[in-house]
CSV table of C-alpha atoms in Angstrom, one decimal:
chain,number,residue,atom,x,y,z
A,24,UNK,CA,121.4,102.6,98.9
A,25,UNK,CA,121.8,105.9,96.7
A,26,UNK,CA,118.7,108.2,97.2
A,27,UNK,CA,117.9,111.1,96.1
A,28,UNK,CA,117.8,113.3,99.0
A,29,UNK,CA,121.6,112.8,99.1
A,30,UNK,CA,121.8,113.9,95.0
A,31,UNK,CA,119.2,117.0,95.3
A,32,UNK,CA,121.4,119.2,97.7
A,33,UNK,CA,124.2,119.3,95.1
A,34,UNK,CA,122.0,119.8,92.2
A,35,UNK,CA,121.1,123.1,93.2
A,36,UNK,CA,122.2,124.6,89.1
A,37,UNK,CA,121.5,122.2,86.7
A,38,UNK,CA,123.8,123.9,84.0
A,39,UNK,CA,126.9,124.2,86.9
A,40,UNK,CA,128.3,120.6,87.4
A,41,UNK,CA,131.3,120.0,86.6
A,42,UNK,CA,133.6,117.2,85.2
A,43,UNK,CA,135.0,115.9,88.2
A,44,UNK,CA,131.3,115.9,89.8
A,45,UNK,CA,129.7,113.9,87.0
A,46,UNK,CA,132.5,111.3,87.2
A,47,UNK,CA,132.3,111.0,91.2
A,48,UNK,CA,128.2,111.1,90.6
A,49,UNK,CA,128.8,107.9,87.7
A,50,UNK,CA,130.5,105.8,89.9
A,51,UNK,CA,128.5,106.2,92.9
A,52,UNK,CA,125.2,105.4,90.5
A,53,UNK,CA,127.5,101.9,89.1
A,54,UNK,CA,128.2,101.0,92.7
A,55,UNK,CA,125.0,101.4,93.8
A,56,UNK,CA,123.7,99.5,90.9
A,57,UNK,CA,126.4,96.7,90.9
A,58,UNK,CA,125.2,96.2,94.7
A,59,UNK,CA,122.2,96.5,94.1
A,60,UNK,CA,120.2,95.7,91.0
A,61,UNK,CA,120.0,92.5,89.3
A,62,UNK,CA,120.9,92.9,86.0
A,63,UNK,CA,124.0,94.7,87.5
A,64,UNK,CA,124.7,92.9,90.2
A,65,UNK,CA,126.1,90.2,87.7
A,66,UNK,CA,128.6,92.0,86.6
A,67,UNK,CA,129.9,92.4,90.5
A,68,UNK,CA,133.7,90.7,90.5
A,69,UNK,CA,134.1,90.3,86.7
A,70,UNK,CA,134.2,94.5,86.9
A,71,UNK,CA,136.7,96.5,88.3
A,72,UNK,CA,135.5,100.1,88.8
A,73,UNK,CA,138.0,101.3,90.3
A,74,UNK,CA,140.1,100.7,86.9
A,75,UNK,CA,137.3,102.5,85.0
A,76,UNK,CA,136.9,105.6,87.3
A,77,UNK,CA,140.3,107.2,86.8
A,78,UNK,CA,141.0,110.2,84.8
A,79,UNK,CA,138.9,112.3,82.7
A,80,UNK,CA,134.8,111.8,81.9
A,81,UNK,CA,136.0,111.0,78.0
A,82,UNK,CA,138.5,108.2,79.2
A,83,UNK,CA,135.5,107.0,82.0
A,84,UNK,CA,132.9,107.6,78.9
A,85,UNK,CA,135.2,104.8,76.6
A,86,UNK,CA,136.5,102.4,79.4
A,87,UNK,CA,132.6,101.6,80.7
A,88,UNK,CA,132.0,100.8,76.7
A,89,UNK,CA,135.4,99.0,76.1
A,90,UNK,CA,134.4,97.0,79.2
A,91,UNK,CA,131.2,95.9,76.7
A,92,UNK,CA,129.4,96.9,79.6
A,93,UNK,CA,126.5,98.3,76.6
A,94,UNK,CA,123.2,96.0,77.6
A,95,UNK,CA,121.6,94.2,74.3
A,96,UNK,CA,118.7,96.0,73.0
A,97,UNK,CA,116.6,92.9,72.8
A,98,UNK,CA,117.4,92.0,76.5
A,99,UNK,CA,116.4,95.5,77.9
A,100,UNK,CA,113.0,95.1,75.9
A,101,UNK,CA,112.2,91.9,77.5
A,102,UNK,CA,113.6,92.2,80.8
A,103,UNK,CA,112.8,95.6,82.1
A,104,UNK,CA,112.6,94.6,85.9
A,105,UNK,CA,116.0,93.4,86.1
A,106,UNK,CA,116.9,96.9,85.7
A,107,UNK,CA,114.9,98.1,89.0
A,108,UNK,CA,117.0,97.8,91.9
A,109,UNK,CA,115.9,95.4,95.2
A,110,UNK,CA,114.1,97.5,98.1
A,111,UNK,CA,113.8,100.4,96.0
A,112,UNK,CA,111.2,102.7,98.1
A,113,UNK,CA,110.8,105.7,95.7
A,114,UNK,CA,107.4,106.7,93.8
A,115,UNK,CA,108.2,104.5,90.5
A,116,UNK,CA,106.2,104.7,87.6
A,117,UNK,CA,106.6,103.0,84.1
A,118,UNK,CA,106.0,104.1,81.4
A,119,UNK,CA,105.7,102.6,77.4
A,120,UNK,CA,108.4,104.8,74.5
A,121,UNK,CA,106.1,106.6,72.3
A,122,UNK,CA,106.2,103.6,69.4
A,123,UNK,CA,106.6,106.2,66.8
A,124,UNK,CA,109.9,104.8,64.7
A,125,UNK,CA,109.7,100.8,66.6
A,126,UNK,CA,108.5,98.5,69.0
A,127,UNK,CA,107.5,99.8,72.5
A,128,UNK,CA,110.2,99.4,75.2
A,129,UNK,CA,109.2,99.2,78.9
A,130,UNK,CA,111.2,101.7,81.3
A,131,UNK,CA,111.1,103.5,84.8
A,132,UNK,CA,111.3,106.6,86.3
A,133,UNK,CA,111.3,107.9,90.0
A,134,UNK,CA,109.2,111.1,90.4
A,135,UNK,CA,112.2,112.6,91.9
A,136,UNK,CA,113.7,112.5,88.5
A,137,UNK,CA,111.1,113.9,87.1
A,138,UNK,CA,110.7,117.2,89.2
A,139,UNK,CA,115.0,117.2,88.4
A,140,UNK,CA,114.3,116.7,84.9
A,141,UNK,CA,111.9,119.6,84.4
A,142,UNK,CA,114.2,122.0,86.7
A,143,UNK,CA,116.8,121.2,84.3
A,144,UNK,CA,114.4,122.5,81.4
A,145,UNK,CA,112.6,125.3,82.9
A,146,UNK,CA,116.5,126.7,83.8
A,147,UNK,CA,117.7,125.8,80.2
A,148,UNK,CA,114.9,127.5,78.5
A,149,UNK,CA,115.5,130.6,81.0
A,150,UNK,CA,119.3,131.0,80.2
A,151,UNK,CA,119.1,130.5,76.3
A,152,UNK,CA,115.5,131.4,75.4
A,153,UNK,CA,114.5,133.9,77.6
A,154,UNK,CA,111.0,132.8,78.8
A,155,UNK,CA,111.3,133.6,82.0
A,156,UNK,CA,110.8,137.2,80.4
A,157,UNK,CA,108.3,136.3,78.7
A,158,UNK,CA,105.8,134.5,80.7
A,159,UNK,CA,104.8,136.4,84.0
A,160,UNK,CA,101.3,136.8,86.1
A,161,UNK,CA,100.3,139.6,83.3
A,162,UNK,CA,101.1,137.9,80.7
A,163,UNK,CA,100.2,133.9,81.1
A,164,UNK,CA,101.4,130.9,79.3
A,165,UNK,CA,98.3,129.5,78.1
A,166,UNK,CA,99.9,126.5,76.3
A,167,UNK,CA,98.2,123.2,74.0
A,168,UNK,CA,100.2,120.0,73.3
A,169,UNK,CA,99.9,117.1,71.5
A,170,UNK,CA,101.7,113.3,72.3
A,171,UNK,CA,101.5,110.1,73.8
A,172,UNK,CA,100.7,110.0,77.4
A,173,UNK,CA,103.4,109.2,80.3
A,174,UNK,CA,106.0,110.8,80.7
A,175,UNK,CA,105.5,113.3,77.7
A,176,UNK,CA,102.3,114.4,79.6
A,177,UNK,CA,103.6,114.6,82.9
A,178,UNK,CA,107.1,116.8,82.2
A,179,UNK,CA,105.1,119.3,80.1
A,180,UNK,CA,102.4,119.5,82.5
A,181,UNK,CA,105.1,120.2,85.6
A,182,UNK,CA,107.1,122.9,83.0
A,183,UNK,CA,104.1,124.9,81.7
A,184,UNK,CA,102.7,125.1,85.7
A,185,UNK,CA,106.4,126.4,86.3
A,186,UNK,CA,105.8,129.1,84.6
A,187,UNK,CA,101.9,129.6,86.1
A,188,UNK,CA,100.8,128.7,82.7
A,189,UNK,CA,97.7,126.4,81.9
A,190,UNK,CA,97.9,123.4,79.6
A,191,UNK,CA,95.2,121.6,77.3
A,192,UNK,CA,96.8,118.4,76.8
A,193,UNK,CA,95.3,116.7,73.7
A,194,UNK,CA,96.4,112.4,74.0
A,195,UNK,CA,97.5,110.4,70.6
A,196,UNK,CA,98.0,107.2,70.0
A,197,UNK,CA,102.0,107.4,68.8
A,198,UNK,CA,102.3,103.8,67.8
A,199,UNK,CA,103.7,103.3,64.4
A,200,UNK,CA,102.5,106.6,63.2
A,201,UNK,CA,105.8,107.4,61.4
A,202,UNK,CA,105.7,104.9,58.7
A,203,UNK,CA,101.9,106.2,58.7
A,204,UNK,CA,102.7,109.8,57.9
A,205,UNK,CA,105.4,108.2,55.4
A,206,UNK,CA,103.0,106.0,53.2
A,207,UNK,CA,100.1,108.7,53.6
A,208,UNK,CA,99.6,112.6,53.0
A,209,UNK,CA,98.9,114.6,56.4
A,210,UNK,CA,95.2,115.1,55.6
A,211,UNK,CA,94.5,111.8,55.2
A,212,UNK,CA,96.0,110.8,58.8
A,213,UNK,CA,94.7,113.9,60.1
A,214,UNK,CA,91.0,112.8,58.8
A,215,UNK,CA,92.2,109.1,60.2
A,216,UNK,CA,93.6,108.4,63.3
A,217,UNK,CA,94.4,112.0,64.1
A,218,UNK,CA,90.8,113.1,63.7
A,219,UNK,CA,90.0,113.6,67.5
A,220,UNK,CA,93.3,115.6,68.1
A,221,UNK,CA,92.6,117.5,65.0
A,222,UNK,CA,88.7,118.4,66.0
A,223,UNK,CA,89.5,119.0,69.4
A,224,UNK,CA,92.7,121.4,68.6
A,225,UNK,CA,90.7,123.0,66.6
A,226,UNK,CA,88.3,123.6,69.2
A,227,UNK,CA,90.3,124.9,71.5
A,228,UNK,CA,92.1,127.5,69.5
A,229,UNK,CA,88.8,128.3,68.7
A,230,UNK,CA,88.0,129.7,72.4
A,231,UNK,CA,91.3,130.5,73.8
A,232,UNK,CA,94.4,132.5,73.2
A,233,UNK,CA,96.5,129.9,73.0
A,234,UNK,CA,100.3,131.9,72.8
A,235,UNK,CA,102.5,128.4,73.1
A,236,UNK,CA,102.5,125.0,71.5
A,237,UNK,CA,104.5,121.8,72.1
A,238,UNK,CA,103.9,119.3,69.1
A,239,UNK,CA,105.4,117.7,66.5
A,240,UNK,CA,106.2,119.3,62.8
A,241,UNK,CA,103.5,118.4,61.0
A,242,UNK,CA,100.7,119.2,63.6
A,243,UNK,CA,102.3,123.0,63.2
A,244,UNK,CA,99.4,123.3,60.0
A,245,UNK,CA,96.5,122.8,62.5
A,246,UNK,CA,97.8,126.5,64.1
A,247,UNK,CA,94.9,128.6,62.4
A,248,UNK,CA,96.8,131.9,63.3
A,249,UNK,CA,100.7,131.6,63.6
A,250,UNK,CA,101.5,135.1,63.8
A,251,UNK,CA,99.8,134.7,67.5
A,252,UNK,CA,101.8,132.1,68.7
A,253,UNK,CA,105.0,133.4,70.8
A,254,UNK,CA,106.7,129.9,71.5
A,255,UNK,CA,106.9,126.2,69.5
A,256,UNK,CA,108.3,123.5,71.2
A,257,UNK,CA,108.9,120.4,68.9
A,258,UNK,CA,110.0,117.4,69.4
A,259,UNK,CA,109.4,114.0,67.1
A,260,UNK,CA,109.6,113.5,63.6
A,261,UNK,CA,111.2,115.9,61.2
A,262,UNK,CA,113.4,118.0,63.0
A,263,UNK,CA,116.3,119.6,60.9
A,264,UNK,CA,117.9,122.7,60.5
A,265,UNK,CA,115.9,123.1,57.3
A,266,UNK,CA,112.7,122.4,58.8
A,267,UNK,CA,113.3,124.7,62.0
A,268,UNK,CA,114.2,127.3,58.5
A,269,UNK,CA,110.8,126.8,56.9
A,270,UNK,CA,108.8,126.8,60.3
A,271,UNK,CA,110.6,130.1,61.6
A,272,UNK,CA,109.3,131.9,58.2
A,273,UNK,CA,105.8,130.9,59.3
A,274,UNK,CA,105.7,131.4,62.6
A,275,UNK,CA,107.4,134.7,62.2
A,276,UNK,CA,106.8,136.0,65.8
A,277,UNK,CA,107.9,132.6,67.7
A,278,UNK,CA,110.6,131.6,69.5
A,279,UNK,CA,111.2,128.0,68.3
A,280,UNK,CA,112.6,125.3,70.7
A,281,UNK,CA,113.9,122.4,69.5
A,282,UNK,CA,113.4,119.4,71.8
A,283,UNK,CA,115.4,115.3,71.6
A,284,UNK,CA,113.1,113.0,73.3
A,285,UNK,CA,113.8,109.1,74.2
A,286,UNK,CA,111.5,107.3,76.7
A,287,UNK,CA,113.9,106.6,79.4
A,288,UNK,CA,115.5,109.9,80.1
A,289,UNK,CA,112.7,112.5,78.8
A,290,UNK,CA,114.0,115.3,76.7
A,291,UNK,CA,116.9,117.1,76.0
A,292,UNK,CA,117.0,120.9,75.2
A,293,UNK,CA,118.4,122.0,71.8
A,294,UNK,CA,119.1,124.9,69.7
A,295,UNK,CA,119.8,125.8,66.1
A,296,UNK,CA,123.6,126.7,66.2
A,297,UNK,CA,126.8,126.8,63.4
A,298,UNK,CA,124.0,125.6,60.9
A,299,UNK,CA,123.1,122.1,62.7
A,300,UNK,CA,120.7,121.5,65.3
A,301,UNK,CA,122.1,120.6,68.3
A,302,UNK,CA,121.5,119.5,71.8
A,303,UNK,CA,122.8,119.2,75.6
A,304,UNK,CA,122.0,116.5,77.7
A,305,UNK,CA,121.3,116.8,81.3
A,306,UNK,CA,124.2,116.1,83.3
A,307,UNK,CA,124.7,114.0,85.5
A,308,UNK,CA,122.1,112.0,84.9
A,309,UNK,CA,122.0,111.5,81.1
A,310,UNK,CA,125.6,111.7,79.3
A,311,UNK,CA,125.6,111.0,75.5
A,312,UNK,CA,129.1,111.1,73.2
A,313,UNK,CA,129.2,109.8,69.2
A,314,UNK,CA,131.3,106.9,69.4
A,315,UNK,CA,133.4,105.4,66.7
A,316,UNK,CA,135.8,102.3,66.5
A,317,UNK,CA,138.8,102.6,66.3
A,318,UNK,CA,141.3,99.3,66.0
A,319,UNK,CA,138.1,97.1,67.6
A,320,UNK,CA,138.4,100.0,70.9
A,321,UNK,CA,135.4,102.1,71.2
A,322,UNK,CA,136.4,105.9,70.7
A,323,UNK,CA,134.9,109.3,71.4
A,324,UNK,CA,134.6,111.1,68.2
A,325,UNK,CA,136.5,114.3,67.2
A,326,UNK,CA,134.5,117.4,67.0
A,327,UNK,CA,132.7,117.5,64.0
A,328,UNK,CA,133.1,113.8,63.3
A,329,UNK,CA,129.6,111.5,63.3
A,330,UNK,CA,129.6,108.4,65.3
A,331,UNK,CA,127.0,106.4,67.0
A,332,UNK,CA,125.2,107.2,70.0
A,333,UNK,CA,126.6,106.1,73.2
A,334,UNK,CA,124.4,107.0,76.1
A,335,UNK,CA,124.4,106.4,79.8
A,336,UNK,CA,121.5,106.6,82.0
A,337,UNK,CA,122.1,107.0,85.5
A,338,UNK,CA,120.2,107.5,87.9
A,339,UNK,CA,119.1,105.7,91.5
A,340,UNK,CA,116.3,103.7,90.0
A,341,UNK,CA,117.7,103.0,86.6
A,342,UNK,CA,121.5,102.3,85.1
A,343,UNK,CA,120.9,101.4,81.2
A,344,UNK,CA,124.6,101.5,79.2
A,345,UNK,CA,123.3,102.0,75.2
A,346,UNK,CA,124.6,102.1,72.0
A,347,UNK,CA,122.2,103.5,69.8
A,348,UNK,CA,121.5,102.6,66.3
A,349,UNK,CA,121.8,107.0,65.6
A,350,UNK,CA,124.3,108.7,64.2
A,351,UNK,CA,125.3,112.5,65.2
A,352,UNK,CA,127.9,114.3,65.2
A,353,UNK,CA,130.3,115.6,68.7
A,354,UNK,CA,129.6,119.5,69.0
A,355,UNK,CA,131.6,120.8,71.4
A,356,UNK,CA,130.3,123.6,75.2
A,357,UNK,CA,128.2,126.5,74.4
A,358,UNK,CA,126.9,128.6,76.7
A,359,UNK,CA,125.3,128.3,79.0
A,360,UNK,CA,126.5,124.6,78.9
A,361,UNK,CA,129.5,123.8,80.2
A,362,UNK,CA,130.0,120.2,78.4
A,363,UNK,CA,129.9,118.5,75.1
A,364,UNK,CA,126.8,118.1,73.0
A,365,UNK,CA,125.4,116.8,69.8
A,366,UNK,CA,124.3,117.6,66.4
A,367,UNK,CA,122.2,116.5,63.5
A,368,UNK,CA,120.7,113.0,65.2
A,369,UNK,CA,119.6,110.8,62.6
A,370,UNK,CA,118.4,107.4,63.5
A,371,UNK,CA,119.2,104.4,61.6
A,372,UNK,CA,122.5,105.1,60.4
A,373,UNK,CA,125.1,102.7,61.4
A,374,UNK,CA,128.5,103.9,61.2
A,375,UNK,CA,130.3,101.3,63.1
């Protein structure tokens, strides 16, 4: 059975793994999985990896989705323990998806992951933001943020303490507050359901010198002084290369950080760049391409070209195979990244 001890050794730079080590790290994850986990372990004998496995990561990307080896979306909602593989003796937690654009989904995560997840991060924002500069024992991160408990709460709480920072963590109740901020103006949600994280933000900035904040867009107008903020981290609704425009002109002193979250992988680090927001997965464990179709075959797109989101999560406690109902476009290796990302996510466009 795959553990981590035998991934952590190699994953000693999360920006430095190469091609030929994410394909080698794929297929060990789909042979554990086949062997081991029940929704997988159907597709034992009716699968041959070792046809899919051969050549590049973009030909091993299109042959696991040409093998319609994508799980239904319905299925993965209702049957969340057939992804959990037998005997599995990690820490396992699950956790709910943040029920901000649809109905909660059910997944899992091993704490190993997480402490991976937030190395990535805490690296990522080092190599392209700087923070490490930033934030020292004379000059503390002394951070708020505002989401849904889980995993939200738990990988903010582990990346502000990397840094020795503090955290207020303020809790809201995510579920279908999208269509809520749609059909309503801000004030009146923030006078509604949002009244608690409103009061008790306000509190706090009230007694501290709070010089970091991880929210969403529209929470940025409870920030009383934004010239004394020094980073945003955002994540949720709203995020475009306009919007990051607008919010850089008002927080004029901040280093903005653009974050993609999904509950079942945690979040991916982005960056405005070329006039589209874009953002880089962390490999090996969560590898995303734009796919189109092309004469009924699934097809990586071209850069530049938008397709819809094919994702692989793989990891020892969870394989989940996705096509997304999001659009993006294929952006290709910045620094310090060293493979593909993507731009300009927009959910609920179907282009194939």
């Amino acid at each position: 059975m795959l553990r981590y001890r035998d991934i952590i050794e190699e994953y000693e730079n999360p920006l430095n793994i190469s091609e030929r080590e994410t394909v080698e790290y794929l297929r060990r994850v789909f042979e554990h999985h086949f062997d081991n986990t029940p929704y997988w372990k159907k597709m034992k004998g009716k699968i041959e990896l070792n046809q899919i496995f051969e050549g590049s990561l973009n030909e091993v990307f299109e042959r696991i989705f040409n093998a319609r080896l994508a799980v239904d979306e319905d299925y993965l909602r209702n049957n969340w323990l057939d992804f959990l593989p037998e005997n599995y003796s990690g820490r396992i937690r699950f956790y709910q998806s943040s029920g901000t654009t649809r109905e909660r989904a059910i997944g899992h995560w091993a704490y190993e992951y997480l402490k991976l997840l937030v190395k990535y991060l805490r690296v990522s924002f080092d190599e392209v933001y700087g923070l490490d500069k930033k934030y020292n024992e004379n000059h503390r991160m002394r951070a708020i943020a505002h989401g849904p408990y889980g995993w939200y709460q738990e990988e903010i709480s582990e990346l502000v303490w990397s840094y020795g920072g503090l955290l207020y963590f303020i809790g809201v109740e995510t579920d279908g507050i999208k269509r809520e901020l749609e059909e309503k103006k801000l004030e009146e949600v923030l006078k509604g359901r949002l009244a608690p994280l409103a009061r008790y933000t306000k509190r706090i900035f009230e007694r501290d010198r709070i010089n970091t904040i991880r929210t969403g867009p529209q929470m940025l107008a409870l920030v009383p002084e934004p010239e004394n903020i020094e980073t945003v981290i955002l994540s949720g609704l709203g995020i475009t290369v306009n919007s990051l425009k607008e919010i850089q002109k008002t927080f004029k002193n901040s280093t903005i950080i653009p974050l993609y979250g999904y509950y079942a992988f945690g979040d991916i680090i982005g960056m405005l760049k070329n006039n589209e927001v874009v953002y880089y997965p962390n490999y090996p464990f969560t590898i995303i391409f734009p796919l189109v179709q092309e004469e009924g075959q699934y097809k990586i797109a071209r850069y530049g070209e938008r397709g819809r989101m094919g994702l692989i999560i793989a990891r020892p406690e969870l394989l989940i195979v996705k096509i997304e109902d999001e659009s993006m476009s294929r952006v290709p290796p910045v620094g310090p990244f060293g493979w593909d990302g993507f731009g300009n996510p927009k959910r609920g466009k179907r282009v194939i």
